[in-house]
PDB file of C-alpha atoms in Angstrom:
ATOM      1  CA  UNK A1164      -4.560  14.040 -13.011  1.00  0.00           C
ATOM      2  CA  UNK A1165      -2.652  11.201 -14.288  1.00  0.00           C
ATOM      3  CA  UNK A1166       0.055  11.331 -11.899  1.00  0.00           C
ATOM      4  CA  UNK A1167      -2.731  10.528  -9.290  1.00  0.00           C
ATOM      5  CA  UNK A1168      -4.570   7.931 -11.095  1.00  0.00           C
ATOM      6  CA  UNK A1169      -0.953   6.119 -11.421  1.00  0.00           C
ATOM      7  CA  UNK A1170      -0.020   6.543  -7.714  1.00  0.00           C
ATOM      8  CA  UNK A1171      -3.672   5.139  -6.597  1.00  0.00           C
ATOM      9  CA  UNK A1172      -3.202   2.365  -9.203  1.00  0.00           C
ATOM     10  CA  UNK A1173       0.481   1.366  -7.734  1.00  0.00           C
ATOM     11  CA  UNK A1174      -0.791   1.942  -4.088  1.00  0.00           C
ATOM     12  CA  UNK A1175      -3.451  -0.538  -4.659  1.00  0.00           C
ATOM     13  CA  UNK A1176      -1.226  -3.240  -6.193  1.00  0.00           C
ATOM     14  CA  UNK A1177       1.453  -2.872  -3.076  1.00  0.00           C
ATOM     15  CA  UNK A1178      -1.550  -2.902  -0.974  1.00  0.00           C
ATOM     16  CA  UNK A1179      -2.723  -6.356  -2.477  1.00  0.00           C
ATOM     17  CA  UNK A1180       1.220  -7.624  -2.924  1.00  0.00           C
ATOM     18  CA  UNK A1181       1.665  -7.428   0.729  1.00  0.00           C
ATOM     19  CA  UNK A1182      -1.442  -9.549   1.719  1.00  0.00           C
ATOM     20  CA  UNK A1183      -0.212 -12.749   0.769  1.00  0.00           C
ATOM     21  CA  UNK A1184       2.523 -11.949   3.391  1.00  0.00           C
ATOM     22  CA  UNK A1185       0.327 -12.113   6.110  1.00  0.00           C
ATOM     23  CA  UNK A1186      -1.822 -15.674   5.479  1.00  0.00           C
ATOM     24  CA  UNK A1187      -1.844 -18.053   8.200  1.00  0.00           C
ATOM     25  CA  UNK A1188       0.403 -20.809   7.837  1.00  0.00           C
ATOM     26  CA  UNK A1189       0.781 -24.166   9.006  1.00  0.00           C
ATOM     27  CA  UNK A1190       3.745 -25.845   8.282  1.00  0.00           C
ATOM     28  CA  UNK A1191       7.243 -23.995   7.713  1.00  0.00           C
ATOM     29  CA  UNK A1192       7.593 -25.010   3.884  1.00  0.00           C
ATOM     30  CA  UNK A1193       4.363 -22.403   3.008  1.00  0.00           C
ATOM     31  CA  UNK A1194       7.208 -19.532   1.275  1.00  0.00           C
ATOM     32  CA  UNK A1195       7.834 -20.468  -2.172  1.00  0.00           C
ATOM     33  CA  UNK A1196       9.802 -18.659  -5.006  1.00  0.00           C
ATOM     34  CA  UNK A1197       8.948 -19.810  -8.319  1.00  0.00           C
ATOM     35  CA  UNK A1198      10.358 -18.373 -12.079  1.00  0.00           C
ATOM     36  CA  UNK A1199       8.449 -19.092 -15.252  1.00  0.00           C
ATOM     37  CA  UNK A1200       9.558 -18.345 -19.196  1.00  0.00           C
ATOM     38  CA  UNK A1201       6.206 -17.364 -20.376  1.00  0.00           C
ATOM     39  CA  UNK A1202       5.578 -17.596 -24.380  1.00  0.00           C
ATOM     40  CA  UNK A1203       2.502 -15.962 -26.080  1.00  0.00           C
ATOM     41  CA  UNK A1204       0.850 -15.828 -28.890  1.00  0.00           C
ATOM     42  CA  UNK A1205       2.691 -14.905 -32.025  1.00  0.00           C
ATOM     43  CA  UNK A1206       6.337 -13.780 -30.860  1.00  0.00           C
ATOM     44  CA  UNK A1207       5.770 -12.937 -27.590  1.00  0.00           C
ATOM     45  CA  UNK A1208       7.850 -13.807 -24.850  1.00  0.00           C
ATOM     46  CA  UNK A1209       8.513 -13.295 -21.051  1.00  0.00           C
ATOM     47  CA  UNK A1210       9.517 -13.993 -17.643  1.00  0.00           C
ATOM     48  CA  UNK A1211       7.648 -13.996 -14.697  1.00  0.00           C
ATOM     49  CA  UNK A1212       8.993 -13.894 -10.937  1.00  0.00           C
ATOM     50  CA  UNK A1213       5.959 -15.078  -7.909  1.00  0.00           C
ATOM     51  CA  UNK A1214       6.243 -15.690  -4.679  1.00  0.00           C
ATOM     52  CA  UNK A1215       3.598 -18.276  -3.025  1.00  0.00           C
ATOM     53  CA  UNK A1216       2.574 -18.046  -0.132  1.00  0.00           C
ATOM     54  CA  UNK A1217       0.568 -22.114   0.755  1.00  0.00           C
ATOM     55  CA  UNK A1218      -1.294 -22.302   3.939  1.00  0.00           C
ATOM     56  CA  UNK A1219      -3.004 -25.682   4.775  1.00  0.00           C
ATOM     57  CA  UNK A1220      -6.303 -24.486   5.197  1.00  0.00           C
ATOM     58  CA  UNK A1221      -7.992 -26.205   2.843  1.00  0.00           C
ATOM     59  CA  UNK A1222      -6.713 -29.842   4.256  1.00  0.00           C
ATOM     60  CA  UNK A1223      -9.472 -29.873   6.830  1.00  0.00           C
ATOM     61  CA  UNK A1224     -11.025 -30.576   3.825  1.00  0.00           C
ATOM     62  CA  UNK A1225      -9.232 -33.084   1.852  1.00  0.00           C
ATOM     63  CA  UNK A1226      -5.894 -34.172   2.756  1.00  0.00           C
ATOM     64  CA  UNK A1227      -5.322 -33.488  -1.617  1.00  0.00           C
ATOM     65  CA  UNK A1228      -6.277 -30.290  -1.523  1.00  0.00           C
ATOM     66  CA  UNK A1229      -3.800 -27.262  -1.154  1.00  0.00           C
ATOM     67  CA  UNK A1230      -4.380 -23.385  -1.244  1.00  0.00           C
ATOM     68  CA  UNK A1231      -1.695 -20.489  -2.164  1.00  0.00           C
ATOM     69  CA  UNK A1232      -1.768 -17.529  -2.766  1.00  0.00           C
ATOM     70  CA  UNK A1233       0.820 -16.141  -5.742  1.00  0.00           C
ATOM     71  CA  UNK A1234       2.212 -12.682  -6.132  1.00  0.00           C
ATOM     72  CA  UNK A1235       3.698 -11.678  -9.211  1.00  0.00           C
ATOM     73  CA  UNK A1236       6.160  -9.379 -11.500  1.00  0.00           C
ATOM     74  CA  UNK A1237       5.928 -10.172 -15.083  1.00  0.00           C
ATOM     75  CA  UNK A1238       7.698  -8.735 -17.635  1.00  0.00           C
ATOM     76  CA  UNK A1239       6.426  -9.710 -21.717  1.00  0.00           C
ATOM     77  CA  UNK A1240       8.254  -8.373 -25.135  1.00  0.00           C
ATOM     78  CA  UNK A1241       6.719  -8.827 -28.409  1.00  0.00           C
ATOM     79  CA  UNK A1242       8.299  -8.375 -31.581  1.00  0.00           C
ATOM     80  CA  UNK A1243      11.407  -8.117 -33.249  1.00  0.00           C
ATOM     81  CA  UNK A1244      14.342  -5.580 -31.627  1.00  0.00           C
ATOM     82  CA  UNK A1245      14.100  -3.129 -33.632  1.00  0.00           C
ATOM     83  CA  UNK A1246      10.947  -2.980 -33.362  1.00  0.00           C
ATOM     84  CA  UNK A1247       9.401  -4.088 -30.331  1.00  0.00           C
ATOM     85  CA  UNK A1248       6.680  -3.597 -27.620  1.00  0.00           C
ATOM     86  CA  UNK A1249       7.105  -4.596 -23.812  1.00  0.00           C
ATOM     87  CA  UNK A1250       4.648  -4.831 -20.560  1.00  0.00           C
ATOM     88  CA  UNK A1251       5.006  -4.931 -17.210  1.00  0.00           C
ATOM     89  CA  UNK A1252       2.374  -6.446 -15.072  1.00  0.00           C
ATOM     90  CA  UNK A1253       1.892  -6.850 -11.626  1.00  0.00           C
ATOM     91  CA  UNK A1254      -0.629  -9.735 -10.548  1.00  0.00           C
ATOM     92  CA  UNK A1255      -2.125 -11.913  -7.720  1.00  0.00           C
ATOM     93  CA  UNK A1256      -4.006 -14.923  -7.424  1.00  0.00           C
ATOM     94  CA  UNK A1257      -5.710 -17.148  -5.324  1.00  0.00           C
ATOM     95  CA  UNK A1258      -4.724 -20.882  -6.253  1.00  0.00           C
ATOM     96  CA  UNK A1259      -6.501 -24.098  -5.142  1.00  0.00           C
ATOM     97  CA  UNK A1260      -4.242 -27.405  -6.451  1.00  0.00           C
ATOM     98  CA  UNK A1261      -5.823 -30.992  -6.379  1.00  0.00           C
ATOM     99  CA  UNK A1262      -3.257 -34.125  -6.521  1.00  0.00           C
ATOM    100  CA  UNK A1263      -4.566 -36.361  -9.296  1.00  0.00           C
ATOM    101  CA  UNK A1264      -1.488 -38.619  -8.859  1.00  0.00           C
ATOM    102  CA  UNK A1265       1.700 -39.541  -8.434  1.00  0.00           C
ATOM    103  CA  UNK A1266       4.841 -40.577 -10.592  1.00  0.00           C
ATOM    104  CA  UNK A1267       8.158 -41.964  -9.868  1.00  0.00           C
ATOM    105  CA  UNK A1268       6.867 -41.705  -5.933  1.00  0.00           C
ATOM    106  CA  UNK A1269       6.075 -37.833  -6.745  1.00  0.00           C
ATOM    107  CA  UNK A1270       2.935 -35.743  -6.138  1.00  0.00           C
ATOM    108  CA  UNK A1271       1.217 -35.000  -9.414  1.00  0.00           C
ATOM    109  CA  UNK A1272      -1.090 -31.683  -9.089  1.00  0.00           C
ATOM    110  CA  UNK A1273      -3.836 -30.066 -11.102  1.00  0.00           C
ATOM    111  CA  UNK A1274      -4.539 -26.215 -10.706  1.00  0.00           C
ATOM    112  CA  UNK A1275      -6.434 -23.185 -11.416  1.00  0.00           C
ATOM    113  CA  UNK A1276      -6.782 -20.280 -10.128  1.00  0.00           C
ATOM    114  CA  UNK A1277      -8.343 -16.570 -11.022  1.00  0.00           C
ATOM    115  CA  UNK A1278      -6.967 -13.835 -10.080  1.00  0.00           C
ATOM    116  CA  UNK A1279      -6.459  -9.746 -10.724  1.00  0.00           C
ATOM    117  CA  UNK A1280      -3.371  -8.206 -12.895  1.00  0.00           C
ATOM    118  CA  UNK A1281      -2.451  -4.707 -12.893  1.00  0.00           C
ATOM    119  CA  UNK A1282      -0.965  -4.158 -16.646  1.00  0.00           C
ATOM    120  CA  UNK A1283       1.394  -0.951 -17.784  1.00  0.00           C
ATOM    121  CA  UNK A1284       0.218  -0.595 -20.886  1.00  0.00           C
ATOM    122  CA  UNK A1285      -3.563  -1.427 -22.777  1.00  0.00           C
ATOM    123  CA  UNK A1286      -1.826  -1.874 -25.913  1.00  0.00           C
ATOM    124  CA  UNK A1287       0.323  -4.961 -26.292  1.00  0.00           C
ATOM    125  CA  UNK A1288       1.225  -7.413 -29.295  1.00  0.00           C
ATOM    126  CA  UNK A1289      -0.994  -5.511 -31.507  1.00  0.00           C
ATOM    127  CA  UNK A1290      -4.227  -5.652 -29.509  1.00  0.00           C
ATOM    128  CA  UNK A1291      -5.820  -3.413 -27.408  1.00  0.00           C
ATOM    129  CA  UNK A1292      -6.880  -4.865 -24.515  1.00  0.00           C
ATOM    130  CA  UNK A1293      -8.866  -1.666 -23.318  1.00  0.00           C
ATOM    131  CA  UNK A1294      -8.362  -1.804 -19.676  1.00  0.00           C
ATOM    132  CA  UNK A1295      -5.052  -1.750 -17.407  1.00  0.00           C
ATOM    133  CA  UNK A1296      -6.945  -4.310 -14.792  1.00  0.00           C
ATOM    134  CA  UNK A1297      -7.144  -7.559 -16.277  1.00  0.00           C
ATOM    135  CA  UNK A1298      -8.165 -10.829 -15.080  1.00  0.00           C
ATOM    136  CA  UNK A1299      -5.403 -13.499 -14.652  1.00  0.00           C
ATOM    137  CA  UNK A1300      -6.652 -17.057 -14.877  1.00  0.00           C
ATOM    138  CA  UNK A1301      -4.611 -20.165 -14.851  1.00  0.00           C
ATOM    139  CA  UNK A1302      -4.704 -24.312 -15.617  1.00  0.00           C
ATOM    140  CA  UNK A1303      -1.951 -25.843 -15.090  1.00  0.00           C
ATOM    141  CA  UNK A1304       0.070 -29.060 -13.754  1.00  0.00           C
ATOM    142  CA  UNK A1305       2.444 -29.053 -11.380  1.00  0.00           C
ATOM    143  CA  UNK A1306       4.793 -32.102 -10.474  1.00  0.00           C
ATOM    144  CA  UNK A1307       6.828 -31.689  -6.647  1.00  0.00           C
ATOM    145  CA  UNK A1308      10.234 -33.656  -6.404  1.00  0.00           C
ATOM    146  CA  UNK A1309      13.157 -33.521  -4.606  1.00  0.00           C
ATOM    147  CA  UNK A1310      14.042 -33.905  -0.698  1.00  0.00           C
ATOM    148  CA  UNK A1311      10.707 -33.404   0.762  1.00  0.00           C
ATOM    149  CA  UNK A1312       9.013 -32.386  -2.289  1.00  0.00           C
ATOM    150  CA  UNK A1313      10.951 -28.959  -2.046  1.00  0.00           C
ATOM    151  CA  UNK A1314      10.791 -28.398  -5.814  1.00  0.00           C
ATOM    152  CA  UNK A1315       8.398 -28.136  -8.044  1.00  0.00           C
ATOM    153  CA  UNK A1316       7.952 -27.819 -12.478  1.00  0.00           C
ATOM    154  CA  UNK A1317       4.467 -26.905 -13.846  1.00  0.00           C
ATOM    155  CA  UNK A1318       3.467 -26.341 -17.160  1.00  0.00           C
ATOM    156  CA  UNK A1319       0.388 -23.696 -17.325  1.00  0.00           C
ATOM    157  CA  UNK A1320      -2.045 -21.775 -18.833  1.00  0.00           C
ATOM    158  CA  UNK A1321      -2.444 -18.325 -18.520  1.00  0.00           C
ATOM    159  CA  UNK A1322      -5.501 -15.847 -19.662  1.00  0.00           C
ATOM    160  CA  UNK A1323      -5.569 -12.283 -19.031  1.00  0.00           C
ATOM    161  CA  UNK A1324      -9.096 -10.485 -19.906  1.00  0.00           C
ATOM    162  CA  UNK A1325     -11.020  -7.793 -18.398  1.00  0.00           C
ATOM    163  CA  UNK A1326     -14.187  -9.951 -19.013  1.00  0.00           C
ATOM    164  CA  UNK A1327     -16.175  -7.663 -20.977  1.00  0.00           C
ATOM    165  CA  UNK A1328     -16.552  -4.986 -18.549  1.00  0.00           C
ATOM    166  CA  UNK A1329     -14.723  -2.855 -21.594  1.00  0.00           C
ATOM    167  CA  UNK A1330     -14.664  -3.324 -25.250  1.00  0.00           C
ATOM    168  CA  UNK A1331     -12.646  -4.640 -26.989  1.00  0.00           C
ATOM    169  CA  UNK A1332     -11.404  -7.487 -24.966  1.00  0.00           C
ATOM    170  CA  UNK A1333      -9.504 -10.109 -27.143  1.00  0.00           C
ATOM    171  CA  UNK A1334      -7.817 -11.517 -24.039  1.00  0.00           C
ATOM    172  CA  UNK A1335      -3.785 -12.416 -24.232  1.00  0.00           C
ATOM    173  CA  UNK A1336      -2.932 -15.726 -23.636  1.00  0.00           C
ATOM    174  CA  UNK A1337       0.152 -18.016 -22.557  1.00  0.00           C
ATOM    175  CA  UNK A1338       1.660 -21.213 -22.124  1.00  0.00           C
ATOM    176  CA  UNK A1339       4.304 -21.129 -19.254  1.00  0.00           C
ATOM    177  CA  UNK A1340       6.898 -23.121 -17.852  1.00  0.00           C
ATOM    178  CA  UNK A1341       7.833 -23.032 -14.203  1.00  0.00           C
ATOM    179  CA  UNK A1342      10.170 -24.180 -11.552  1.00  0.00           C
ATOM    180  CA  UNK A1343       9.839 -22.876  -7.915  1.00  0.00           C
ATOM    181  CA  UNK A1344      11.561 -23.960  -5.007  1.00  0.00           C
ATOM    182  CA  UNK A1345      10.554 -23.868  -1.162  1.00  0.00           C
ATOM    183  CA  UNK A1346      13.210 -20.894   0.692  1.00  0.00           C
TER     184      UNK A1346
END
């Protein structure tokens, strides 16, 4: 029985994974690979590895809006090494940026975004978080330099909950640093 709750749960994620591939683009800078050291509460750490997939559909709207659409792998560790505790999550979100400025003759974004996360274990960092689907939502700046704005650095915040459908739900949180590049 648990075998077959894990293979539906890992056929769903690869189902969701592989619809970002397929969102209409308009330009031929929309695939973007981004890494990000994530750092938690307490001594947790990680990395996390997205691809973004931007499409321009929101500029019929404003010319400062842009849409994407991340995919993720993360992998956290808490604790010391002898005695530690690790995750794996898989996650994807829609994510709507806003340019609230420029500097040095740069773009200047805000963002957020909510999205789902698929996490391997319901206990992590000494909480219990109840359910392996989680909500992943996100705040965050994001500044593009470079030749064509090819490169990007944000600094974000991450939330994971399953809000409330389960008790308890204390919710993980993160501060991460990013830099992606257009491929």
């Amino acid at each position: 029985m648990n075998i077959l709750n894990n293979l539906k749960t890992y056929t769903a994620a690869l189902l969701l994974f592989t619809t970002a591939a397929h969102l209409p683009i308009a330009h031929a800078d929309s695939n973007v690979i981004a890494v990000d050291y994530i750092r938690g509460e307490g001594d947790v750490e990680g990395i996390k590895i997205a691809y973004q997939r931007h499409t321009d559909y929101l500029k019929q709207f404003s010319s400062n809006l842009e849409l994407y659409v991340e995919t993720s792998v993360n992998f956290w560790e808490y604790g010391a090494e002898n005695k530690h505790d690790t995750n794996f999550v898989l996650a994807m979100s829609p994510v709507i940026r806003y340019q609230i400025g420029s500097a040095y003759s740069n773009p200047l974004y805000a963002e957020l975004g909510i999205g789902v996360s698929l996490l391997d274990d319901t206990q992590f960092a000494g909480k219990n978080v109840s359910t392996h689907y989680q909500f992943e939502d996100r705040l965050g700046l994001v500044y593009k330099f470079g030749k064509n704005q090819k490169n990007s650095i944000a600094l974000r915040y991450l939330h994971y909950s399953n809000a409330g459908f389960k008790s308890p739900n204390p919710g993980l949180d993160f501060v991460s640093l990013s830099y992606s590049s257009t491929i």
